Amino acid sequence: MSPSKSKPLKTEPDPKVAAPQEPYVEKVDRRSAMAWVGVVGAVLAGGAGVVVYGEYREGRPKAKGYGTDPKLAKPEKAPWPRIMTAAQLQAAALFADYILPASGSAPAATALGIPDFLNEWVSAPYPDQMKDRAILLDGLEGLRISSQRRWGVDFAAASAGQRQALLQALAAAKPKTTAHTFFRRMRALVVGAYYTTPQGFKDIGYIGNVPRTSDPGPSEEVKAHLERAFQKLGL
Amino acid sequence: MTAEPYDVIIVGSGAGGGMSAYHLTKSGLKVLLLEAGRDYDPRIETPMFNTNAEAPLRGVGTPDKPFGFYDATVDGGWQVPNEPYTVAEGSDPFIWWRPRMLGGRTNHWGRIALRFGPMDFKPRSRDGLGYDWPITYDDMAPWYDKTERLIGVSGAYPPQSLTNTPDSPDGCLMASAPPRAFELFYGRAFKAMGIPVIPMHGAVVTGQMEGRNTCLFATPCGRGCAIGANFQSTTVLLPPAMATGNLTIRTNALVYEVELDRSGKAKGVNFVDRKTGEHHSASAKAVVLAAGSGETARILLNSKSAKFPDGLSNTHGMVGRYLMDSVGLGVTGQFPELENLPPTNDDGQGTEHTYIPWWGYDKHKALGFPRGYHIEIGGGRGMPSMSVARLLEEGDVSVGDDLRATLRRKYGSTIGFNGRGEMIPNDDCYCELDPGVKDKWGVPVLRFHWKWGESETKQAAHMVSTFLEVIDKLGGKPLGKVERDGRKAISKGGEMIHEVGTARMGASDRDSVVNQYGQSWGVPNLFVTDGAVLVSSPDKNPTLSIIALAWRSSDHLATLAKQGALS
């Protein structure tokens, strides 16, 4: 079903795959993307193979959420500072487009600003998002280190083939491993963020959210589909 | 504030308080309505047609907005800043949902508007369990009729004469929108099991109704409705009450005490302004408590005097007792036969178009649990949310076009089955004042005690097995791990947000707090018109009954006022 299951794991860059794309440019202005450079630097200095973002997990510095009475009709931008480094944002962008590259008239994930969303998500001061913060930022850092070790370049600077090899390895990782969890969470977030946009609606076939004077119910075509299903199910 | 000569002070502006304000002001009484939350105007504040992409975190729930960013609830949820509550040691979990806004929970509620049936008012007479109400279905029927006609309810269908599932008389209900594909789909399975499927009763204007806008068949009701096509106290009850010229509303007014005069009658209330922290008093000829079952009990318990040392109207220790909720749980299935359906607009009318009323009234002996549940069922091609990736199976690691194709194929192919069941009141479920903890303004808070009985946990287990049977019949598979043990699968106390019964009505002051009109046994000019007065908690969602009871009780109050019995 998935390409990674049927194909052998790539260890060498595939020359047929295109070179790195243009760097991702944020769709919104960034407030404090470099806030965590010091932390990342410290981890690298230690040369650790396992990256642990203790500070991220404990949620410091304490950022404020949007509160219990945010404006709903015209929502304001999420107020917390963004914590991804420029390198993490680039890696997230490349990963997002690996999951959902452009296809026909459907845009790529980066064209819809999905990396900004990922940054908003991992920066949020709420428990679910802070859990993902550790998974995603550790994962992106793991990608960076793996790329460095294997090819001597950062993930974001690696060739498309090199990146693909690393991402396919993630997808092929055994369930419940850190790598697999990272892949599944990243993909779930990218997919969720993508299909909640109007372009995503179009791609998945959501045609609602328009005012109507009545609800006519299902079409004859839909009813015929159901009748075939009932026959098959013996209902 | 105290200078105004008010006839009635109403505490709370939700289903009970809003209805009381509507009827009392229309009866010519001068009313002061005190609401703990802030002012709220659904016409300009409702995020209708907003996409999740416009919201922080794509609209997912957070501790600040537990039901999602766009949920209408203001300043509330399972916790309210500065207003804690506690759960007693050794108790099962209990959680308490409170908003702090004009109109209370009517702004975000599920709009499911089912009548209680004849059996629901006389459960003890039926099987010896629970307690009988001091009134019958026949007493309530005309008030249900009036309420449905006032608030706008859909779900008309030819009379079904199903047990304990009342048909509304002609002219009470509007027609529902037709069943959607997933509703036709599950309907066939239930029918094959001999279980009737009928239109849901939803507090949504689906047809032409004088003075009301018709539903736009789009955008979720839980966000509220800017055009007032569904029932909210803030769009349906409070504006006409204001138009009488008899209503004064004060928001951010957190009432904590009812004061008595020397003769032992209520003379008014004390409240704190949540924004300024200043304490105020207001007086009137009568006081109506409709702050929500928990808050109403708290006000009574905190209103201590020489005559009522344990709290107002609590001479026999009945305040806070017989706290109930609904039994709840859900199982979601994924159905290959619903894959690849042609794109259809499934936004619908806000509530479910059809549902499954309880079908086993004559089978309880064999079933091994005494009371039933109805099933609320969601599905279809709704607006995608952050949970889209749940459609992907555990082993699926596809990306790109494969991923897009899988999502397109499976989108709209899941159905969520949710049971809502009756709970029998028991001695282990109650609230009282916490001996130590106080809110920001020094007022003692509630401490909850909770324990489901076997009647509930066995019913919960039956829900799970029913849902699995239906999912199997439809060729589907449950999504995620399914807990079959009813004791573990059952909702937390309070989680269904149907907490009722802390100041119940009855036939005598020995075993109840108020009479059949919500009038306190001990204080004749004190009334309760919220869910606190409920004697049982049938599977049917309580809001319609709270409104109908509030109307009936307010009518009694207005009659007493006209007779001069209050002054």
PDB file of N, CA, C and O in Angstrom, chain B residues 146-204:
ATOM      1  N   LYS B 146     -46.364  24.326  24.481  1.00  0.00           N
ATOM      2  CA  LYS B 146     -46.075  25.764  24.414  1.00  0.00           C
ATOM      3  C   LYS B 146     -44.589  26.015  24.170  1.00  0.00           C
ATOM      4  O   LYS B 146     -44.206  26.890  23.393  1.00  0.00           O
ATOM      5  N   THR B 147     -43.767  25.240  24.879  1.00  0.00           N
ATOM      6  CA  THR B 147     -42.317  25.443  24.765  1.00  0.00           C
ATOM      7  C   THR B 147     -41.822  25.155  23.349  1.00  0.00           C
ATOM      8  O   THR B 147     -41.053  25.926  22.763  1.00  0.00           O
ATOM      9  N   GLU B 148     -42.282  24.042  22.779  1.00  0.00           N
ATOM     10  CA  GLU B 148     -41.860  23.714  21.414  1.00  0.00           C
ATOM     11  C   GLU B 148     -42.291  24.791  20.432  1.00  0.00           C
ATOM     12  O   GLU B 148     -41.533  25.172  19.530  1.00  0.00           O
ATOM     13  N   ARG B 149     -43.500  25.301  20.626  1.00  0.00           N
ATOM     14  CA  ARG B 149     -43.984  26.343  19.707  1.00  0.00           C
ATOM     15  C   ARG B 149     -43.208  27.635  19.868  1.00  0.00           C
ATOM     16  O   ARG B 149     -43.009  28.380  18.913  1.00  0.00           O
ATOM     17  N   LEU B 150     -42.737  27.905  21.092  1.00  0.00           N
ATOM     18  CA  LEU B 150     -42.006  29.151  21.335  1.00  0.00           C
ATOM     19  C   LEU B 150     -40.558  29.074  20.831  1.00  0.00           C
ATOM     20  O   LEU B 150     -40.065  29.996  20.164  1.00  0.00           O
ATOM     21  N   ILE B 151     -39.858  27.991  21.171  1.00  0.00           N
ATOM     22  CA  ILE B 151     -38.415  27.987  20.898  1.00  0.00           C
ATOM     23  C   ILE B 151     -38.102  27.495  19.485  1.00  0.00           C
ATOM     24  O   ILE B 151     -37.028  27.766  18.969  1.00  0.00           O
ATOM     25  N   GLY B 152     -39.044  26.811  18.840  1.00  0.00           N
ATOM     26  CA  GLY B 152     -38.816  26.308  17.493  1.00  0.00           C
ATOM     27  C   GLY B 152     -38.102  24.975  17.527  1.00  0.00           C
ATOM     28  O   GLY B 152     -36.898  24.904  17.791  1.00  0.00           O
ATOM     29  N   VAL B 153     -38.865  23.896  17.284  1.00  0.00           N
ATOM     30  CA  VAL B 153     -38.291  22.550  17.344  1.00  0.00           C
ATOM     31  C   VAL B 153     -38.621  21.793  16.061  1.00  0.00           C
ATOM     32  O   VAL B 153     -39.765  21.807  15.597  1.00  0.00           O
ATOM     33  N   SER B 154     -37.627  21.147  15.496  1.00  0.00           N
ATOM     34  CA  SER B 154     -37.844  20.317  14.314  1.00  0.00           C
ATOM     35  C   SER B 154     -38.013  18.872  14.750  1.00  0.00           C
ATOM     36  O   SER B 154     -37.740  18.527  15.892  1.00  0.00           O
ATOM     37  N   GLY B 155     -38.454  18.032  13.819  1.00  0.00           N
ATOM     38  CA  GLY B 155     -38.592  16.612  14.147  1.00  0.00           C
ATOM     39  C   GLY B 155     -39.998  16.087  13.970  1.00  0.00           C
ATOM     40  O   GLY B 155     -40.334  15.022  14.495  1.00  0.00           O
ATOM     41  N   ALA B 156     -40.843  16.830  13.238  1.00  0.00           N
ATOM     42  CA  ALA B 156     -42.210  16.371  13.011  1.00  0.00           C
ATOM     43  C   ALA B 156     -42.201  15.063  12.230  1.00  0.00           C
ATOM     44  O   ALA B 156     -41.395  14.856  11.345  1.00  0.00           O
ATOM     45  N   TYR B 157     -43.091  14.191  12.594  1.00  0.00           N
ATOM     46  CA  TYR B 157     -43.226  12.930  11.875  1.00  0.00           C
ATOM     47  C   TYR B 157     -44.605  12.388  12.186  1.00  0.00           C
ATOM     48  O   TYR B 157     -45.223  12.801  13.169  1.00  0.00           O
ATOM     49  N   PRO B 158     -45.123  11.470  11.383  1.00  0.00           N
ATOM     50  CA  PRO B 158     -46.415  10.898  11.725  1.00  0.00           C
ATOM     51  C   PRO B 158     -46.326  10.238  13.101  1.00  0.00           C
ATOM     52  O   PRO B 158     -45.285   9.687  13.441  1.00  0.00           O
ATOM     53  N   PRO B 159     -47.390  10.275  13.898  1.00  0.00           N
ATOM     54  CA  PRO B 159     -47.345   9.681  15.231  1.00  0.00           C
ATOM     55  C   PRO B 159     -46.828   8.235  15.197  1.00  0.00           C
ATOM     56  O   PRO B 159     -47.225   7.448  14.350  1.00  0.00           O
ATOM     57  N   GLN B 160     -45.881   7.933  16.083  1.00  0.00           N
ATOM     58  CA  GLN B 160     -45.266   6.609  16.114  1.00  0.00           C
ATOM     59  C   GLN B 160     -45.822   5.760  17.253  1.00  0.00           C
ATOM     60  O   GLN B 160     -45.711   4.547  17.227  1.00  0.00           O
ATOM     61  N   SER B 161     -46.341   6.438  18.282  1.00  0.00           N
ATOM     62  CA  SER B 161     -46.837   5.739  19.471  1.00  0.00           C
ATOM     63  C   SER B 161     -45.794   4.785  20.056  1.00  0.00           C
ATOM     64  O   SER B 161     -46.100   3.665  20.453  1.00  0.00           O
ATOM     65  N   LEU B 162     -44.543   5.218  20.084  1.00  0.00           N
ATOM     66  CA  LEU B 162     -43.502   4.408  20.714  1.00  0.00           C
ATOM     67  C   LEU B 162     -43.583   4.568  22.233  1.00  0.00           C
ATOM     68  O   LEU B 162     -43.943   5.635  22.731  1.00  0.00           O
ATOM     69  N   THR B 163     -43.235   3.516  22.950  1.00  0.00           N
ATOM     70  CA  THR B 163     -43.304   3.543  24.410  1.00  0.00           C
ATOM     71  C   THR B 163     -42.465   4.679  24.994  1.00  0.00           C
ATOM     72  O   THR B 163     -41.287   4.831  24.650  1.00  0.00           O
ATOM     73  N   ASN B 164     -43.086   5.450  25.864  1.00  0.00           N
ATOM     74  CA  ASN B 164     -42.374   6.469  26.642  1.00  0.00           C
ATOM     75  C   ASN B 164     -41.587   7.458  25.779  1.00  0.00           C
ATOM     76  O   ASN B 164     -40.613   8.032  26.229  1.00  0.00           O
ATOM     77  N   THR B 165     -42.013   7.606  24.536  1.00  0.00           N
ATOM     78  CA  THR B 165     -41.354   8.526  23.594  1.00  0.00           C
ATOM     79  C   THR B 165     -42.453   9.388  22.987  1.00  0.00           C
ATOM     80  O   THR B 165     -42.961   9.094  21.908  1.00  0.00           O
ATOM     81  N   PRO B 166     -42.866  10.453  23.713  1.00  0.00           N
ATOM     82  CA  PRO B 166     -44.093  11.153  23.327  1.00  0.00           C
ATOM     83  C   PRO B 166     -44.055  11.754  21.921  1.00  0.00           C
ATOM     84  O   PRO B 166     -43.049  12.307  21.496  1.00  0.00           O
ATOM     85  N   ASP B 167     -45.169  11.608  21.211  1.00  0.00           N
ATOM     86  CA  ASP B 167     -45.393  12.343  19.971  1.00  0.00           C
ATOM     87  C   ASP B 167     -45.881  13.734  20.351  1.00  0.00           C
ATOM     88  O   ASP B 167     -46.631  13.904  21.293  1.00  0.00           O
ATOM     89  N   SER B 168     -45.438  14.740  19.609  1.00  0.00           N
ATOM     90  CA  SER B 168     -45.946  16.084  19.851  1.00  0.00           C
ATOM     91  C   SER B 168     -47.212  16.282  19.029  1.00  0.00           C
ATOM     92  O   SER B 168     -47.315  15.773  17.913  1.00  0.00           O
ATOM     93  N   PRO B 169     -48.178  17.042  19.575  1.00  0.00           N
ATOM     94  CA  PRO B 169     -49.394  17.307  18.800  1.00  0.00           C
ATOM     95  C   PRO B 169     -49.065  18.074  17.520  1.00  0.00           C
ATOM     96  O   PRO B 169     -48.016  18.724  17.430  1.00  0.00           O
ATOM     97  N   ASP B 170     -49.982  18.012  16.558  1.00  0.00           N
ATOM     98  CA  ASP B 170     -49.826  18.768  15.305  1.00  0.00           C
ATOM     99  C   ASP B 170     -49.551  20.233  15.624  1.00  0.00           C
ATOM    100  O   ASP B 170     -50.146  20.798  16.532  1.00  0.00           O
ATOM    101  N   GLY B 171     -48.658  20.798  14.849  1.00  0.00           N
ATOM    102  CA  GLY B 171     -48.407  22.222  14.989  1.00  0.00           C
ATOM    103  C   GLY B 171     -47.291  22.558  15.962  1.00  0.00           C
ATOM    104  O   GLY B 171     -46.897  23.713  16.073  1.00  0.00           O
ATOM    105  N   CYS B 172     -46.798  21.566  16.695  1.00  0.00           N
ATOM    106  CA  CYS B 172     -45.710  21.848  17.643  1.00  0.00           C
ATOM    107  C   CYS B 172     -44.339  21.803  16.982  1.00  0.00           C
ATOM    108  O   CYS B 172     -43.440  22.547  17.357  1.00  0.00           O
ATOM    109  N   LEU B 173     -44.189  20.901  16.026  1.00  0.00           N
ATOM    110  CA  LEU B 173     -42.854  20.681  15.451  1.00  0.00           C
ATOM    111  C   LEU B 173     -42.818  21.021  13.967  1.00  0.00           C
ATOM    112  O   LEU B 173     -43.821  20.924  13.265  1.00  0.00           O
ATOM    113  N   MET B 174     -41.639  21.401  13.516  1.00  0.00           N
ATOM    114  CA  MET B 174     -41.404  21.587  12.084  1.00  0.00           C
ATOM    115  C   MET B 174     -40.767  20.318  11.517  1.00  0.00           C
ATOM    116  O   MET B 174     -40.204  19.525  12.267  1.00  0.00           O
ATOM    117  N   ALA B 175     -40.829  20.184  10.202  1.00  0.00           N
ATOM    118  CA  ALA B 175     -40.233  18.995   9.577  1.00  0.00           C
ATOM    119  C   ALA B 175     -38.718  19.081   9.636  1.00  0.00           C
ATOM    120  O   ALA B 175     -38.134  20.146   9.468  1.00  0.00           O
ATOM    121  N   SER B 176     -38.085  17.946   9.882  1.00  0.00           N
ATOM    122  CA  SER B 176     -36.621  17.874   9.812  1.00  0.00           C
ATOM    123  C   SER B 176     -36.179  17.837   8.368  1.00  0.00           C
ATOM    124  O   SER B 176     -36.941  17.443   7.480  1.00  0.00           O
ATOM    125  N   ALA B 177     -34.925  18.191   8.133  1.00  0.00           N
ATOM    126  CA  ALA B 177     -34.331  17.939   6.824  1.00  0.00           C
ATOM    127  C   ALA B 177     -34.249  16.426   6.637  1.00  0.00           C
ATOM    128  O   ALA B 177     -34.204  15.680   7.616  1.00  0.00           O
ATOM    129  N   PRO B 178     -34.235  15.966   5.375  1.00  0.00           N
ATOM    130  CA  PRO B 178     -34.213  14.521   5.132  1.00  0.00           C
ATOM    131  C   PRO B 178     -32.957  13.876   5.715  1.00  0.00           C
ATOM    132  O   PRO B 178     -31.936  14.546   5.861  1.00  0.00           O
ATOM    133  N   PRO B 179     -33.022  12.569   6.026  1.00  0.00           N
ATOM    134  CA  PRO B 179     -31.833  11.880   6.527  1.00  0.00           C
ATOM    135  C   PRO B 179     -30.700  11.958   5.506  1.00  0.00           C
ATOM    136  O   PRO B 179     -30.940  11.870   4.300  1.00  0.00           O
ATOM    137  N   ARG B 180     -29.487  12.130   6.018  1.00  0.00           N
ATOM    138  CA  ARG B 180     -28.317  12.149   5.139  1.00  0.00           C
ATOM    139  C   ARG B 180     -27.879  10.713   4.832  1.00  0.00           C
ATOM    140  O   ARG B 180     -28.394   9.759   5.418  1.00  0.00           O
ATOM    141  N   ALA B 181     -26.896  10.584   3.940  1.00  0.00           N
ATOM    142  CA  ALA B 181     -26.491   9.244   3.494  1.00  0.00           C
ATOM    143  C   ALA B 181     -26.131   8.348   4.678  1.00  0.00           C
ATOM    144  O   ALA B 181     -26.588   7.202   4.766  1.00  0.00           O
ATOM    145  N   PHE B 182     -25.333   8.881   5.617  1.00  0.00           N
ATOM    146  CA  PHE B 182     -24.909   8.017   6.726  1.00  0.00           C
ATOM    147  C   PHE B 182     -26.097   7.670   7.624  1.00  0.00           C
ATOM    148  O   PHE B 182     -26.115   6.620   8.258  1.00  0.00           O
ATOM    149  N   GLU B 183     -27.103   8.537   7.644  1.00  0.00           N
ATOM    150  CA  GLU B 183     -28.286   8.266   8.469  1.00  0.00           C
ATOM    151  C   GLU B 183     -29.170   7.197   7.816  1.00  0.00           C
ATOM    152  O   GLU B 183     -29.719   6.318   8.502  1.00  0.00           O
ATOM    153  N   LEU B 184     -29.284   7.270   6.486  1.00  0.00           N
ATOM    154  CA  LEU B 184     -29.998   6.197   5.779  1.00  0.00           C
ATOM    155  C   LEU B 184     -29.254   4.869   5.978  1.00  0.00           C
ATOM    156  O   LEU B 184     -29.864   3.812   6.150  1.00  0.00           O
ATOM    157  N   PHE B 185     -27.926   4.973   5.966  1.00  0.00           N
ATOM    158  CA  PHE B 185     -27.071   3.779   6.063  1.00  0.00           C
ATOM    159  C   PHE B 185     -27.254   3.079   7.412  1.00  0.00           C
ATOM    160  O   PHE B 185     -27.620   1.903   7.477  1.00  0.00           O
ATOM    161  N   TYR B 186     -27.060   3.805   8.510  1.00  0.00           N
ATOM    162  CA  TYR B 186     -27.192   3.130   9.812  1.00  0.00           C
ATOM    163  C   TYR B 186     -28.640   2.752  10.098  1.00  0.00           C
ATOM    164  O   TYR B 186     -28.921   1.769  10.774  1.00  0.00           O
ATOM    165  N   GLY B 187     -29.559   3.567   9.531  1.00  0.00           N
ATOM    166  CA  GLY B 187     -30.977   3.295   9.754  1.00  0.00           C
ATOM    167  C   GLY B 187     -31.371   1.892   9.316  1.00  0.00           C
ATOM    168  O   GLY B 187     -32.152   1.209   9.985  1.00  0.00           O
ATOM    169  N   ARG B 188     -30.769   1.461   8.199  1.00  0.00           N
ATOM    170  CA  ARG B 188     -31.111   0.134   7.675  1.00  0.00           C
ATOM    171  C   ARG B 188     -30.692  -0.969   8.656  1.00  0.00           C
ATOM    172  O   ARG B 188     -31.393  -1.956   8.837  1.00  0.00           O
ATOM    173  N   ALA B 189     -29.540  -0.780   9.302  1.00  0.00           N
ATOM    174  CA  ALA B 189     -29.055  -1.802  10.243  1.00  0.00           C
ATOM    175  C   ALA B 189     -29.950  -1.874  11.481  1.00  0.00           C
ATOM    176  O   ALA B 189     -30.312  -2.964  11.937  1.00  0.00           O
ATOM    177  N   PHE B 190     -30.325  -0.710  12.018  1.00  0.00           N
ATOM    178  CA  PHE B 190     -31.186  -0.724  13.207  1.00  0.00           C
ATOM    179  C   PHE B 190     -32.546  -1.342  12.876  1.00  0.00           C
ATOM    180  O   PHE B 190     -33.100  -2.104  13.657  1.00  0.00           O
ATOM    181  N   LYS B 191     -33.056  -0.989  11.700  1.00  0.00           N
ATOM    182  CA  LYS B 191     -34.355  -1.553  11.317  1.00  0.00           C
ATOM    183  C   LYS B 191     -34.249  -3.067  11.222  1.00  0.00           C
ATOM    184  O   LYS B 191     -35.165  -3.793  11.629  1.00  0.00           O
ATOM    185  N   ALA B 192     -33.114  -3.562  10.698  1.00  0.00           N
ATOM    186  CA  ALA B 192     -32.916  -5.012  10.599  1.00  0.00           C
ATOM    187  C   ALA B 192     -32.874  -5.654  11.996  1.00  0.00           C
ATOM    188  O   ALA B 192     -33.177  -6.835  12.156  1.00  0.00           O
ATOM    189  N   MET B 193     -32.484  -4.869  12.990  1.00  0.00           N
ATOM    190  CA  MET B 193     -32.442  -5.372  14.370  1.00  0.00           C
ATOM    191  C   MET B 193     -33.779  -5.134  15.088  1.00  0.00           C
ATOM    192  O   MET B 193     -33.900  -5.391  16.291  1.00  0.00           O
ATOM    193  N   GLY B 194     -34.764  -4.628  14.356  1.00  0.00           N
ATOM    194  CA  GLY B 194     -36.083  -4.381  14.949  1.00  0.00           C
ATOM    195  C   GLY B 194     -36.121  -3.140  15.821  1.00  0.00           C
ATOM    196  O   GLY B 194     -36.974  -3.011  16.696  1.00  0.00           O
ATOM    197  N   ILE B 195     -35.200  -2.209  15.602  1.00  0.00           N
ATOM    198  CA  ILE B 195     -35.109  -1.011  16.440  1.00  0.00           C
ATOM    199  C   ILE B 195     -35.527   0.205  15.617  1.00  0.00           C
ATOM    200  O   ILE B 195     -34.928   0.493  14.573  1.00  0.00           O
ATOM    201  N   PRO B 196     -36.573   0.936  16.051  1.00  0.00           N
ATOM    202  CA  PRO B 196     -37.059   2.076  15.261  1.00  0.00           C
ATOM    203  C   PRO B 196     -36.053   3.230  15.203  1.00  0.00           C
ATOM    204  O   PRO B 196     -35.345   3.502  16.166  1.00  0.00           O
ATOM    205  N   VAL B 197     -36.025   3.875  14.044  1.00  0.00           N
ATOM    206  CA  VAL B 197     -35.229   5.081  13.819  1.00  0.00           C
ATOM    207  C   VAL B 197     -36.214   6.194  13.478  1.00  0.00           C
ATOM    208  O   VAL B 197     -37.031   6.033  12.571  1.00  0.00           O
ATOM    209  N   ILE B 198     -36.155   7.298  14.216  1.00  0.00           N
ATOM    210  CA  ILE B 198     -37.126   8.375  13.979  1.00  0.00           C
ATOM    211  C   ILE B 198     -36.420   9.726  13.924  1.00  0.00           C
ATOM    212  O   ILE B 198     -35.271   9.845  14.338  1.00  0.00           O
ATOM    213  N   PRO B 199     -37.101  10.760  13.398  1.00  0.00           N
ATOM    214  CA  PRO B 199     -36.463  12.080  13.343  1.00  0.00           C
ATOM    215  C   PRO B 199     -36.089  12.589  14.739  1.00  0.00           C
ATOM    216  O   PRO B 199     -36.850  12.419  15.692  1.00  0.00           O
ATOM    217  N   MET B 200     -34.935  13.191  14.831  1.00  0.00           N
ATOM    218  CA  MET B 200     -34.505  13.841  16.074  1.00  0.00           C
ATOM    219  C   MET B 200     -35.381  15.058  16.322  1.00  0.00           C
ATOM    220  O   MET B 200     -35.857  15.682  15.376  1.00  0.00           O
ATOM    221  N   HIS B 201     -35.623  15.369  17.591  1.00  0.00           N
ATOM    222  CA  HIS B 201     -36.241  16.648  17.912  1.00  0.00           C
ATOM    223  C   HIS B 201     -35.116  17.642  18.191  1.00  0.00           C
ATOM    224  O   HIS B 201     -34.381  17.485  19.169  1.00  0.00           O
ATOM    225  N   GLY B 202     -34.961  18.611  17.320  1.00  0.00           N
ATOM    226  CA  GLY B 202     -33.868  19.567  17.479  1.00  0.00           C
ATOM    227  C   GLY B 202     -34.396  20.983  17.590  1.00  0.00           C
ATOM    228  O   GLY B 202     -35.324  21.365  16.867  1.00  0.00           O
ATOM    229  N   ALA B 203     -33.812  21.765  18.479  1.00  0.00           N
ATOM    230  CA  ALA B 203     -34.257  23.150  18.669  1.00  0.00           C
ATOM    231  C   ALA B 203     -33.664  24.038  17.574  1.00  0.00           C
ATOM    232  O   ALA B 203     -32.837  24.916  17.822  1.00  0.00           O
ATOM    233  N   VAL B 204     -34.087  23.735  16.352  1.00  0.00           N
ATOM    234  CA  VAL B 204     -33.611  24.454  15.172  1.00  0.00           C
ATOM    235  C   VAL B 204     -34.819  24.768  14.298  1.00  0.00           C
ATOM    236  O   VAL B 204     -35.664  23.895  14.059  1.00  0.00           O
TER     237      VAL B 204
END
